[in-house]
Coordinates of C-alpha atoms (C1' of nucleotides) in Angstrom, one line a residue:
Chain A
M1 CA 28.7 86.8 -51.8
A2 CA 25.6 86.1 -49.8
Q3 CA 23.7 87.7 -52.5
A4 CA 20.3 89.1 -51.7
I5 CA 17.4 87.3 -53.2
P6 CA 15.0 89.9 -54.6
F7 CA 11.9 87.9 -54.6
R8 CA 10.8 84.6 -53.2
Q9 CA 12.4 82.2 -55.6
A10 CA 10.4 79.5 -57.3
S11 CA 11.1 76.6 -55.0
P12 CA 13.4 74.1 -56.6
L13 CA 10.9 71.6 -55.3
K14 CA 13.5 69.8 -53.2
A15 CA 10.9 69.7 -50.5
S16 CA 10.0 67.7 -47.5
C17 CA 9.3 64.0 -47.1
H18 CA 9.7 65.1 -43.5
Q19 CA 6.4 67.0 -43.6
C20 CA 4.6 64.8 -46.0
S21 CA 1.4 63.3 -44.6
L22 CA 1.9 60.2 -46.6
S23 CA 5.4 59.5 -45.4
N24 CA 4.1 56.6 -43.3
L25 CA 2.8 54.9 -46.5
C26 CA 5.5 55.7 -48.9
L27 CA 9.2 55.1 -49.0
P28 CA 10.2 57.2 -46.0
L29 CA 8.4 54.6 -43.9
A30 CA 11.5 52.5 -44.1
I31 CA 14.0 55.1 -43.2
E32 CA 15.4 56.6 -40.0
E33 CA 14.7 60.2 -39.5
N34 CA 18.3 61.1 -40.1
D35 CA 18.6 59.3 -43.4
L36 CA 15.5 61.0 -44.7
D37 CA 17.5 63.8 -46.1
R38 CA 19.3 61.4 -48.4
L39 CA 16.0 60.4 -49.9
E40 CA 14.9 64.0 -50.2
D41 CA 18.1 64.6 -52.1
I42 CA 17.0 62.4 -54.9
V43 CA 13.3 62.9 -55.0
Q44 CA 11.7 65.4 -57.3
Q45 CA 8.5 66.5 -55.7
G46 CA 5.4 68.1 -56.8
R47 CA 5.0 67.4 -60.4
I48 CA 1.4 67.9 -61.4
F49 CA -0.5 66.1 -64.1
N50 CA -4.0 66.9 -65.4
R51 CA -6.6 64.3 -65.9
G52 CA -5.8 62.1 -68.9
E53 CA -2.1 63.1 -69.0
H54 CA 0.5 60.4 -69.1
I55 CA 3.0 60.1 -66.3
F56 CA 5.0 57.7 -68.5
D57 CA 4.5 55.5 -71.5
Q58 CA 5.0 51.9 -72.3
S59 CA 8.3 51.1 -74.2
T60 CA 9.7 54.5 -73.2
P61 CA 13.2 54.1 -71.6
Y62 CA 12.8 53.6 -67.9
R63 CA 13.8 56.5 -65.8
S64 CA 11.9 56.7 -62.6
C65 CA 9.3 55.3 -60.4
F66 CA 6.6 57.6 -58.9
A67 CA 4.8 58.0 -55.7
V68 CA 1.3 59.4 -55.8
K69 CA 0.9 62.4 -53.6
S70 CA -2.7 63.3 -54.5
G71 CA -5.1 62.2 -57.1
S72 CA -4.9 58.8 -58.7
I73 CA -3.3 56.9 -61.5
K74 CA -4.2 54.0 -63.7
T75 CA -1.7 51.7 -65.3
S76 CA -2.3 49.6 -68.3
I77 CA -0.7 47.5 -70.9
I78 CA -1.5 48.0 -74.6
T79 CA -1.1 44.9 -76.8
E80 CA 0.1 44.9 -80.4
N81 CA -3.5 44.6 -81.6
G82 CA -4.4 47.7 -79.6
E83 CA -6.3 46.1 -76.8
E84 CA -5.9 47.7 -73.4
Q85 CA -5.5 45.9 -70.1
V86 CA -5.8 47.9 -67.0
T87 CA -3.2 46.5 -64.6
G88 CA -3.8 48.7 -61.5
F89 CA -5.1 51.8 -59.8
F90 CA -2.8 53.8 -57.6
M91 CA -3.8 56.1 -54.8
P92 CA -1.9 58.5 -52.7
G93 CA 1.0 56.9 -50.9
E94 CA 1.4 54.1 -53.4
L95 CA 4.3 53.6 -55.8
V96 CA 3.8 53.4 -59.6
G97 CA 6.3 51.8 -61.9
L98 CA 7.7 49.0 -59.8
D99 CA 6.8 46.5 -62.6
S100 CA 9.6 48.1 -64.7
I101 CA 12.4 48.5 -62.2
G102 CA 15.5 46.9 -63.5
S103 CA 14.1 46.8 -67.0
E104 CA 15.2 49.0 -69.9
H105 CA 11.7 50.2 -70.7
Y106 CA 8.5 50.9 -69.0
A107 CA 6.3 47.8 -69.0
C108 CA 3.1 49.8 -68.9
T109 CA 1.5 53.2 -69.4
A110 CA 0.5 55.4 -66.4
K111 CA -2.3 57.9 -66.8
A112 CA -3.7 60.4 -64.4
L113 CA -7.3 59.7 -63.6
E114 CA -7.8 63.2 -62.2
R115 CA -5.6 66.1 -61.4
T116 CA -2.7 64.3 -59.8
S117 CA 0.6 65.2 -58.1
V118 CA 3.5 62.8 -57.8
C119 CA 7.0 62.5 -56.4
E120 CA 9.5 61.2 -58.8
F121 CA 12.4 58.9 -57.8
P122 CA 15.0 58.6 -60.6
I123 CA 15.8 54.9 -60.6
D124 CA 19.6 55.1 -60.9
R125 CA 19.8 57.3 -57.8
L126 CA 17.3 55.2 -56.0
E127 CA 19.2 52.0 -56.7
E128 CA 22.3 53.7 -55.5
L129 CA 20.6 54.7 -52.3
T130 CA 19.1 51.3 -51.6
G131 CA 22.5 49.9 -51.9
K132 CA 23.5 52.1 -49.0
L133 CA 20.4 51.9 -46.8
P134 CA 19.5 48.2 -46.1
E135 CA 16.2 49.2 -44.6
L136 CA 15.2 51.0 -47.7
Q137 CA 16.4 48.1 -49.9
H138 CA 14.3 45.8 -47.8
H139 CA 11.3 48.0 -48.1
M140 CA 11.7 48.1 -51.9
Y141 CA 11.8 44.3 -52.0
H142 CA 8.8 44.3 -49.8
L143 CA 6.9 46.7 -52.1
M144 CA 7.8 44.8 -55.2
S145 CA 6.9 41.4 -53.7
Q146 CA 3.6 42.9 -52.5
E147 CA 3.0 44.0 -56.1
I148 CA 3.6 40.4 -57.3
Q149 CA 1.1 39.2 -54.7
N150 CA -1.4 41.7 -55.6
S151 CA -1.2 40.7 -59.2
H152 CA -1.6 37.0 -58.3
Q153 CA -4.7 38.0 -56.3
L154 CA -6.0 39.7 -59.3
A155 CA -5.3 36.7 -61.5
M156 CA -7.1 34.6 -58.9
L157 CA -10.0 37.0 -58.9
L158 CA -10.2 36.9 -62.7
S159 CA -10.0 33.1 -63.0
K160 CA -12.2 32.0 -60.2
N161 CA -14.7 34.6 -59.2
T162 CA -18.0 35.8 -60.5
A163 CA -18.7 39.4 -61.6
E164 CA -20.3 40.2 -58.2
E165 CA -17.3 38.8 -56.3
R166 CA -14.9 40.8 -58.4
I167 CA -16.7 44.0 -57.9
A168 CA -17.2 43.5 -54.2
A169 CA -13.5 42.8 -53.9
L170 CA -12.6 46.0 -55.7
L171 CA -14.9 48.1 -53.6
L172 CA -13.5 46.6 -50.4
S173 CA -10.0 47.2 -51.6
L174 CA -10.7 50.8 -52.4
S175 CA -12.5 51.2 -49.1
S176 CA -9.5 50.0 -47.1
R177 CA -7.2 52.1 -49.1
F178 CA -9.3 55.2 -48.3
Q179 CA -9.4 54.2 -44.7
R180 CA -5.6 54.0 -44.6
R181 CA -5.5 57.6 -45.5
R182 CA -7.9 58.4 -42.7
M183 CA -10.7 59.1 -45.1
S184 CA -14.1 57.6 -44.9
P185 CA -14.1 53.9 -45.8
T186 CA -17.8 53.9 -46.6
N187 CA -18.3 57.1 -48.5
F188 CA -16.0 57.9 -51.4
S189 CA -16.0 58.8 -55.0
L190 CA -14.5 56.4 -57.5
P191 CA -11.6 57.9 -59.3
M192 CA -12.1 55.7 -62.4
A193 CA -14.8 55.2 -65.0
R194 CA -17.0 52.2 -65.2
N195 CA -15.0 51.3 -68.3
D196 CA -11.8 51.1 -66.4
I197 CA -13.4 49.0 -63.7
A198 CA -14.7 46.6 -66.4
N199 CA -11.4 46.4 -68.1
F200 CA -9.5 45.9 -64.9
L201 CA -11.8 43.1 -63.7
G202 CA -12.2 41.4 -67.0
L203 CA -15.9 42.2 -67.5
A204 CA -18.1 44.1 -69.9
V205 CA -19.2 47.6 -68.9
E206 CA -22.7 46.5 -69.0
T207 CA -22.0 43.8 -66.5
V208 CA -20.4 46.2 -64.1
S209 CA -23.4 48.5 -64.4
R210 CA -25.8 45.6 -63.7
V211 CA -23.9 44.5 -60.7
F212 CA -23.9 48.0 -59.3
T213 CA -27.6 48.3 -59.6
R214 CA -28.1 44.8 -58.2
F215 CA -26.0 45.7 -55.1
Q216 CA -28.0 48.8 -54.8
N217 CA -31.3 47.0 -55.0
Q218 CA -30.0 44.6 -52.3
G219 CA -29.2 47.6 -50.1
I220 CA -25.5 46.8 -50.0
I221 CA -24.3 50.0 -51.6
K222 CA -25.7 53.3 -52.7
A223 CA -24.2 54.6 -55.9
R224 CA -24.9 57.6 -58.1
G225 CA -22.4 57.9 -60.8
R226 CA -19.0 57.8 -59.2
E227 CA -20.2 58.6 -55.8
V228 CA -20.4 55.4 -53.8
E229 CA -21.6 54.6 -50.3
L230 CA -21.0 51.2 -48.8
L231 CA -24.0 50.5 -46.7
D232 CA -23.2 47.0 -45.6
I233 CA -19.5 46.1 -45.6
E234 CA -20.2 42.7 -44.0
A235 CA -22.4 41.8 -46.9
L236 CA -19.8 42.9 -49.4
Q237 CA -17.2 40.7 -47.6
M238 CA -19.6 37.8 -47.8
V239 CA -20.0 38.3 -51.5
S240 CA -16.3 38.7 -52.1
R241 CA -15.9 35.2 -50.7
E242 CA -12.4 35.6 -49.5
F243 CA -12.1 38.1 -46.8
S244 CA -8.6 39.1 -47.7
R245 CA -7.9 42.4 -49.3
Q246 CA -7.9 41.8 -53.0
C247 CA -6.3 43.6 -55.8
N248 CA -4.1 46.4 -54.8
N249 CA -3.3 46.9 -51.1
Chain B
M1 CA 47.7 21.1 -38.1
A2 CA 47.2 20.1 -41.7
Q3 CA 45.4 17.1 -40.5
A4 CA 45.0 14.2 -42.9
I5 CA 41.5 13.5 -44.1
P6 CA 40.9 9.7 -43.9
F7 CA 38.2 9.4 -46.4
R8 CA 36.6 11.7 -49.0
Q9 CA 34.4 13.8 -46.8
A10 CA 30.8 14.3 -47.6
S11 CA 30.9 17.5 -49.5
P12 CA 29.4 20.4 -47.5
L13 CA 27.6 21.3 -50.7
K14 CA 29.3 24.6 -50.9
A15 CA 29.7 23.9 -54.6
S16 CA 30.0 25.7 -57.8
C17 CA 27.9 28.3 -59.4
H18 CA 31.1 28.5 -61.4
Q19 CA 30.5 25.2 -63.1
C20 CA 26.7 25.3 -63.1
S21 CA 25.3 25.1 -66.6
L22 CA 22.4 27.3 -65.6
S23 CA 24.6 30.2 -64.3
N24 CA 23.7 32.2 -67.4
L25 CA 20.0 32.1 -66.5
C26 CA 20.3 32.3 -62.7
L27 CA 21.7 34.9 -60.3
P28 CA 25.4 34.5 -61.3
L29 CA 24.4 36.0 -64.6
A30 CA 24.6 39.4 -62.9
I31 CA 28.0 38.9 -61.3
E32 CA 31.6 39.3 -62.2
E33 CA 33.6 36.1 -62.2
N34 CA 35.5 37.3 -59.2
D35 CA 32.4 38.1 -57.1
L36 CA 30.9 34.7 -57.8
D37 CA 32.6 33.3 -54.7
R38 CA 30.7 35.5 -52.5
L39 CA 27.4 34.2 -54.0
E40 CA 28.7 30.7 -53.6
D41 CA 29.4 31.4 -49.9
I42 CA 25.7 32.0 -49.2
V43 CA 24.1 29.5 -51.5
Q44 CA 23.2 26.0 -50.3
Q45 CA 23.3 23.8 -53.3
G46 CA 21.8 20.5 -54.2
R47 CA 18.8 20.0 -52.0
I48 CA 16.6 17.4 -53.6
F49 CA 12.8 17.1 -53.4
N50 CA 10.7 14.2 -54.6
R51 CA 7.6 14.7 -56.7
G52 CA 4.9 16.1 -54.5
E53 CA 7.2 17.3 -51.8
H54 CA 6.9 20.9 -50.6
I55 CA 9.8 23.2 -51.0
F56 CA 8.1 25.7 -48.7
D57 CA 4.6 26.4 -47.5
Q58 CA 2.3 29.4 -47.4
S59 CA 2.3 31.3 -44.1
T60 CA 5.5 29.8 -43.0
P61 CA 8.1 32.3 -42.0
Y62 CA 10.1 33.4 -45.0
R63 CA 13.7 32.2 -45.0
S64 CA 15.0 31.8 -48.6
C65 CA 14.3 31.9 -52.2
F66 CA 15.2 29.0 -54.4
A67 CA 16.7 28.5 -57.9
V68 CA 15.5 25.4 -59.7
K69 CA 18.5 23.3 -60.8
S70 CA 16.7 20.4 -62.3
G71 CA 13.1 19.3 -62.4
S72 CA 10.2 21.7 -62.0
I73 CA 8.1 23.4 -59.4
K74 CA 4.6 24.8 -59.2
T75 CA 3.5 27.5 -56.9
S76 CA 0.0 28.1 -55.7
I77 CA -2.1 30.1 -53.3
I78 CA -4.6 28.4 -51.1
T79 CA -7.6 30.5 -50.0
E80 CA -9.4 30.2 -46.7
N81 CA -12.1 28.2 -48.3
G82 CA -9.6 25.7 -49.5
E83 CA -9.5 26.6 -53.2
E84 CA -6.2 26.5 -54.9
Q85 CA -4.9 28.9 -57.5
V86 CA -1.7 27.9 -59.3
T87 CA 0.3 31.0 -59.7
G88 CA 3.3 29.7 -61.7
F89 CA 5.5 27.0 -63.0
F90 CA 9.2 27.2 -62.6
M91 CA 11.8 25.4 -64.6
P92 CA 15.6 25.1 -64.3
G93 CA 17.3 28.4 -64.0
E94 CA 14.3 30.2 -62.7
L95 CA 13.8 31.7 -59.2
V96 CA 11.0 30.7 -56.9
G97 CA 9.8 32.7 -53.9
L98 CA 10.3 36.3 -55.2
D99 CA 6.7 37.0 -54.4
S100 CA 7.6 36.8 -50.7
I101 CA 10.9 38.6 -50.5
G102 CA 10.7 41.3 -47.9
S103 CA 7.6 39.7 -46.4
E104 CA 7.4 37.9 -43.1
H105 CA 5.8 34.8 -44.5
Y106 CA 5.8 32.9 -47.8
A107 CA 2.9 34.1 -49.9
C108 CA 2.4 30.8 -51.6
T109 CA 3.3 27.1 -51.5
A110 CA 5.9 25.6 -53.7
K111 CA 5.7 22.0 -54.7
A112 CA 8.0 19.8 -56.7
L113 CA 6.2 18.5 -59.8
E114 CA 8.9 15.8 -60.3
R115 CA 12.2 14.9 -58.7
T116 CA 13.7 18.4 -58.4
S117 CA 16.9 19.8 -57.1
V118 CA 17.2 23.4 -56.0
C119 CA 19.8 25.9 -54.7
E120 CA 18.7 27.8 -51.7
F121 CA 19.5 31.5 -51.1
P122 CA 18.9 32.5 -47.4
I123 CA 17.2 35.9 -47.8
D124 CA 19.1 37.8 -45.0
R125 CA 22.4 36.9 -46.5
L126 CA 21.1 37.6 -50.0
E127 CA 19.9 41.0 -49.1
E128 CA 23.2 41.7 -47.4
L129 CA 25.0 40.7 -50.6
T130 CA 22.8 42.7 -52.9
G131 CA 23.6 45.7 -50.8
K132 CA 27.3 45.2 -51.6
L133 CA 27.0 44.2 -55.3
P134 CA 25.0 46.8 -57.2
E135 CA 24.8 44.5 -60.3
L136 CA 23.3 41.8 -58.2
Q137 CA 20.8 44.2 -56.7
H138 CA 19.9 45.4 -60.1
H139 CA 19.4 41.9 -61.3
M140 CA 17.1 41.1 -58.3
Y141 CA 15.0 44.2 -59.2
H142 CA 14.9 43.0 -62.7
L143 CA 13.8 39.5 -61.8
M144 CA 11.1 40.8 -59.5
S145 CA 9.8 43.3 -61.9
Q146 CA 9.8 40.6 -64.6
E147 CA 7.7 38.5 -62.2
I148 CA 5.2 41.4 -61.9
Q149 CA 5.0 41.7 -65.6
N150 CA 4.5 38.0 -66.0
S151 CA 1.7 38.1 -63.6
H152 CA 0.1 41.0 -65.4
Q153 CA 0.4 39.0 -68.6
L154 CA -1.3 36.2 -66.9
A155 CA -4.1 38.4 -65.7
M156 CA -4.5 39.7 -69.2
L157 CA -4.6 36.2 -70.6
L158 CA -7.3 35.3 -68.0
S159 CA -9.5 38.2 -68.6
K160 CA -9.3 38.7 -72.4
N161 CA -8.4 35.4 -74.1
T162 CA -10.3 32.3 -75.0
A163 CA -9.4 28.8 -73.9
E164 CA -7.5 28.1 -77.1
E165 CA -5.5 31.3 -76.8
R166 CA -4.6 30.6 -73.3
I167 CA -3.4 27.1 -74.0
A168 CA -1.5 28.1 -77.1
A169 CA 0.2 30.8 -75.0
L170 CA 1.2 28.4 -72.3
L171 CA 2.6 25.9 -74.8
L172 CA 4.6 28.7 -76.5
S173 CA 5.9 29.9 -73.1
L174 CA 7.1 26.4 -72.2
S175 CA 8.6 26.0 -75.6
S176 CA 10.7 29.1 -75.4
R177 CA 11.8 28.1 -71.9
F178 CA 12.9 24.7 -73.0
Q179 CA 14.7 26.3 -75.9
R180 CA 16.6 28.6 -73.6
R181 CA 18.0 25.6 -71.9
R182 CA 19.1 24.3 -75.3
M183 CA 16.5 21.6 -75.3
S184 CA 14.0 20.9 -78.1
P185 CA 11.4 23.7 -78.4
T186 CA 9.1 21.4 -80.2
N187 CA 9.4 18.1 -78.4
F188 CA 9.0 18.0 -74.7
S189 CA 7.1 16.5 -71.9
L190 CA 4.8 18.6 -69.8
P191 CA 5.9 18.6 -66.1
M192 CA 2.4 19.4 -64.9
A193 CA -0.9 17.6 -64.9
R194 CA -3.9 18.7 -67.0
N195 CA -5.4 19.8 -63.7
D196 CA -2.6 22.2 -62.9
I197 CA -2.8 23.6 -66.4
A198 CA -6.5 24.1 -66.0
N199 CA -6.2 25.7 -62.7
F200 CA -3.3 28.0 -63.8
L201 CA -5.3 29.1 -66.9
G202 CA -8.6 29.5 -65.1
L203 CA -10.3 26.7 -67.1
A204 CA -12.0 23.4 -66.4
V205 CA -9.9 20.3 -66.9
E206 CA -12.4 19.2 -69.5
T207 CA -11.8 22.3 -71.5
V208 CA -8.1 21.8 -71.5
S209 CA -8.5 18.3 -72.6
R210 CA -10.9 19.3 -75.4
V211 CA -8.5 22.1 -76.7
F212 CA -5.6 19.6 -76.7
T213 CA -7.6 17.2 -78.9
R214 CA -8.8 20.1 -81.1
F215 CA -5.2 21.3 -81.7
Q216 CA -4.3 17.7 -82.4
N217 CA -7.1 17.3 -84.9
Q218 CA -6.0 20.5 -86.6
G219 CA -2.4 19.1 -86.9
I220 CA -1.0 21.9 -84.7
I221 CA 0.3 19.6 -82.0
K222 CA 0.7 16.0 -81.3
A223 CA 0.0 15.0 -77.7
R224 CA -0.1 11.7 -75.9
G225 CA -0.5 12.2 -72.2
R226 CA 2.2 14.6 -71.1
E227 CA 4.4 14.1 -74.2
V228 CA 3.8 17.0 -76.5
E229 CA 5.1 17.8 -80.0
L230 CA 4.5 21.2 -81.4
L231 CA 4.0 20.6 -85.1
D232 CA 3.2 24.1 -86.2
I233 CA 4.5 26.8 -84.0
E234 CA 3.4 29.5 -86.4
A235 CA -0.2 28.4 -86.1
L236 CA 0.1 28.4 -82.3
Q237 CA 1.4 31.9 -82.4
M238 CA -1.6 32.9 -84.6
V239 CA -3.9 31.3 -82.1
S240 CA -2.3 33.0 -79.1
R241 CA -3.1 36.3 -80.8
E242 CA -0.3 38.3 -79.1
F243 CA 3.0 37.1 -80.2
S244 CA 4.7 38.0 -77.0
R245 CA 5.8 35.4 -74.5
Q246 CA 3.0 35.1 -72.1
C247 CA 2.9 33.7 -68.6
N248 CA 6.3 33.1 -67.2
N249 CA 9.3 34.3 -69.2
Chain C
dG1 C1' -1.3 -10.5 -63.2
dT2 C1' -5.2 -8.3 -61.1
dA3 C1' -7.4 -4.6 -58.7
dC4 C1' -7.9 -0.2 -57.4
dA5 C1' -7.0 4.6 -57.7
dT6 C1' -5.9 8.5 -60.3
dA7 C1' -5.6 11.2 -64.6
dG8 C1' -7.5 12.1 -68.8
dT9 C1' -11.1 12.0 -72.5
dT10 C1' -15.6 12.6 -74.5
dG11 C1' -20.6 13.7 -74.7
dA12 C1' -24.9 16.3 -73.1
dT13 C1' -26.7 20.1 -70.9
dA14 C1' -26.9 24.5 -68.3
dT15 C1' -25.5 29.2 -67.4
dG16 C1' -23.0 33.6 -66.5
dG17 C1' -21.7 37.0 -68.8
dA18 C1' -20.7 38.9 -73.6
dT19 C1' -22.8 41.2 -77.3
dC20 C1' -26.0 44.0 -79.7
dA21 C1' -29.3 47.5 -79.4
dA22 C1' -32.0 51.1 -77.5
dC23 C1' -32.4 54.4 -74.3
dT24 C1' -31.3 58.0 -70.4
dC25 C1' -28.5 60.9 -67.8
dG26 C1' -25.3 64.6 -67.0
dG27 C1' -22.3 67.9 -68.2
dA28 C1' -19.9 71.2 -71.6
dC29 C1' -20.6 74.5 -74.8
dG30 C1' -22.8 77.5 -77.9
Chain D
dC1 C1' -31.8 77.3 -72.4
dG2 C1' -31.4 74.0 -75.7
dT3 C1' -28.1 70.9 -78.1
dC4 C1' -24.7 67.6 -78.4
dC5 C1' -21.8 63.8 -76.9
dG6 C1' -19.8 60.6 -74.0
dA7 C1' -20.8 57.8 -70.0
dG8 C1' -23.9 54.9 -67.9
dT9 C1' -28.0 52.0 -67.7
dT10 C1' -31.4 48.5 -69.1
dG11 C1' -33.3 44.8 -72.0
dA12 C1' -33.0 40.7 -75.3
dT13 C1' -30.3 37.2 -77.2
dC14 C1' -26.3 34.2 -77.9
dC15 C1' -22.3 31.7 -77.0
dA16 C1' -18.1 29.9 -74.7
dT17 C1' -17.2 27.4 -71.2
dA18 C1' -18.6 25.3 -66.8
dT19 C1' -20.8 21.4 -65.0
dC20 C1' -22.5 16.8 -64.7
dA21 C1' -21.9 12.2 -66.1
dA22 C1' -20.0 8.2 -68.1
dC23 C1' -16.2 6.1 -69.8
dT24 C1' -11.1 5.0 -70.9
dA25 C1' -6.2 4.9 -70.1
dT26 C1' -2.5 4.9 -67.0
dG27 C1' 0.0 3.5 -63.4
dT28 C1' 0.7 1.6 -58.7
dA29 C1' 0.2 -1.8 -54.9
dC30 C1' -0.5 -6.2 -53.6

DNA sequence: GTACATAGTTGATATGGATCAACTCGGACG
DNA sequence: CGTCCGAGTTGATCCATATCAACTATGTAC
């Protein structure tokens, strides 16, 4: 047998968590080197979505959760009367779809904010695997509880904080998440539109815009469009009142 | 051996999920009759807390999650500057502490709103057990994702809805949770103070009070103190705009 | 039963951010 | 290179709810 392969075959995309630069942020984090193969067995790597494409849709039967490899994703809930509520932004190394694990259907819609590649973890196989690897199970619990906490933080932000505080908190959250990926924590480009920020933070677009310019006038940030430079992180932390990392992360 | 027992011994409280009237709402729901013993092995039943007592405290090392047997519990986060944010109310059959599973410390403080009895699930033994019982694991995932969704709903409520809508939604949520326990969905007594409601919904106490009287004047509810009667559920649903169950549940 | 504290209600006023409207910027496309 | 369109900014006005203040009801301790 050992049939010769005429050309380099299209990789079946069963590729390497081993080599992934994000493995220290993602699921492999929880796993011993020698168990990593078992995770690789179930993951489908490298699916690409263009800006605006849906990774999954609300009310669709739940199949998988996804890890962001590159790019970014926003999740949102659509209510019966058509209103949208952005529930989160997800950056490389972060897991999307945890809010639906164990449910029949996706609880939200996930949309690529830019060209984005993801790894897909089919839920039945993942549940099977977490049953066998206690560390992985523990890590899943941890990630999900983290998600609950994030959402509580968001609720707190929404109910107690001013527009300035909310935006400062978001900027700081993004900053620390860029930093975690060894990118500049002070100089980055926002993956989402003002509109999404406004929706996420429970504000009007106009308010977001005004706060941005106010911060700019105070010399706290420099912003042109989506390009942002944080000039005075200390000041941002003062504004955001609680120094904890809000929102996601 | 077979030593005679002189008096009826104090029960070691290894008691019966089998007989618990809430088993269809709680963890046993997920388990085959014959596996129920294994859950009973790890649960510590019947701990009682008086009104105002803490079931657990924020930043304390995480040990267990708790199921409410009777009474009710509120959870809240305290920020560095001493502000409190109520993150949820928990009624019989509901699980408290899911937001901390997999974490080192409790992410919130849980306080009994009235005389309350709980069942305690030590987390290490629970994780062990979920590793062995796939249905239980699945159920845990489901409960946790539910918790995320609830929190997202709360965030939505806080960012998009008026005071009246928020309060209507809360009343409806409580109503359906009472109903689930086969209690009157229209006639119940609020376990929490106006203050807690206000904090939870991101409103001032005065606003809560005003909305209650407004609803009363419109003949939608009848309220004296914590005693509430829902006179027109339809109307409440109209007010709460989205007909889904908000907040918890 | 009285007193004190706490929870809840009601009224008057202030304000942060929504809303409405007009304008500008930047990029895609012919 | 100009046109068009959505995204973003800026200004003026309005409103829901916070805030402040006074009062009432409820309940708890002596």
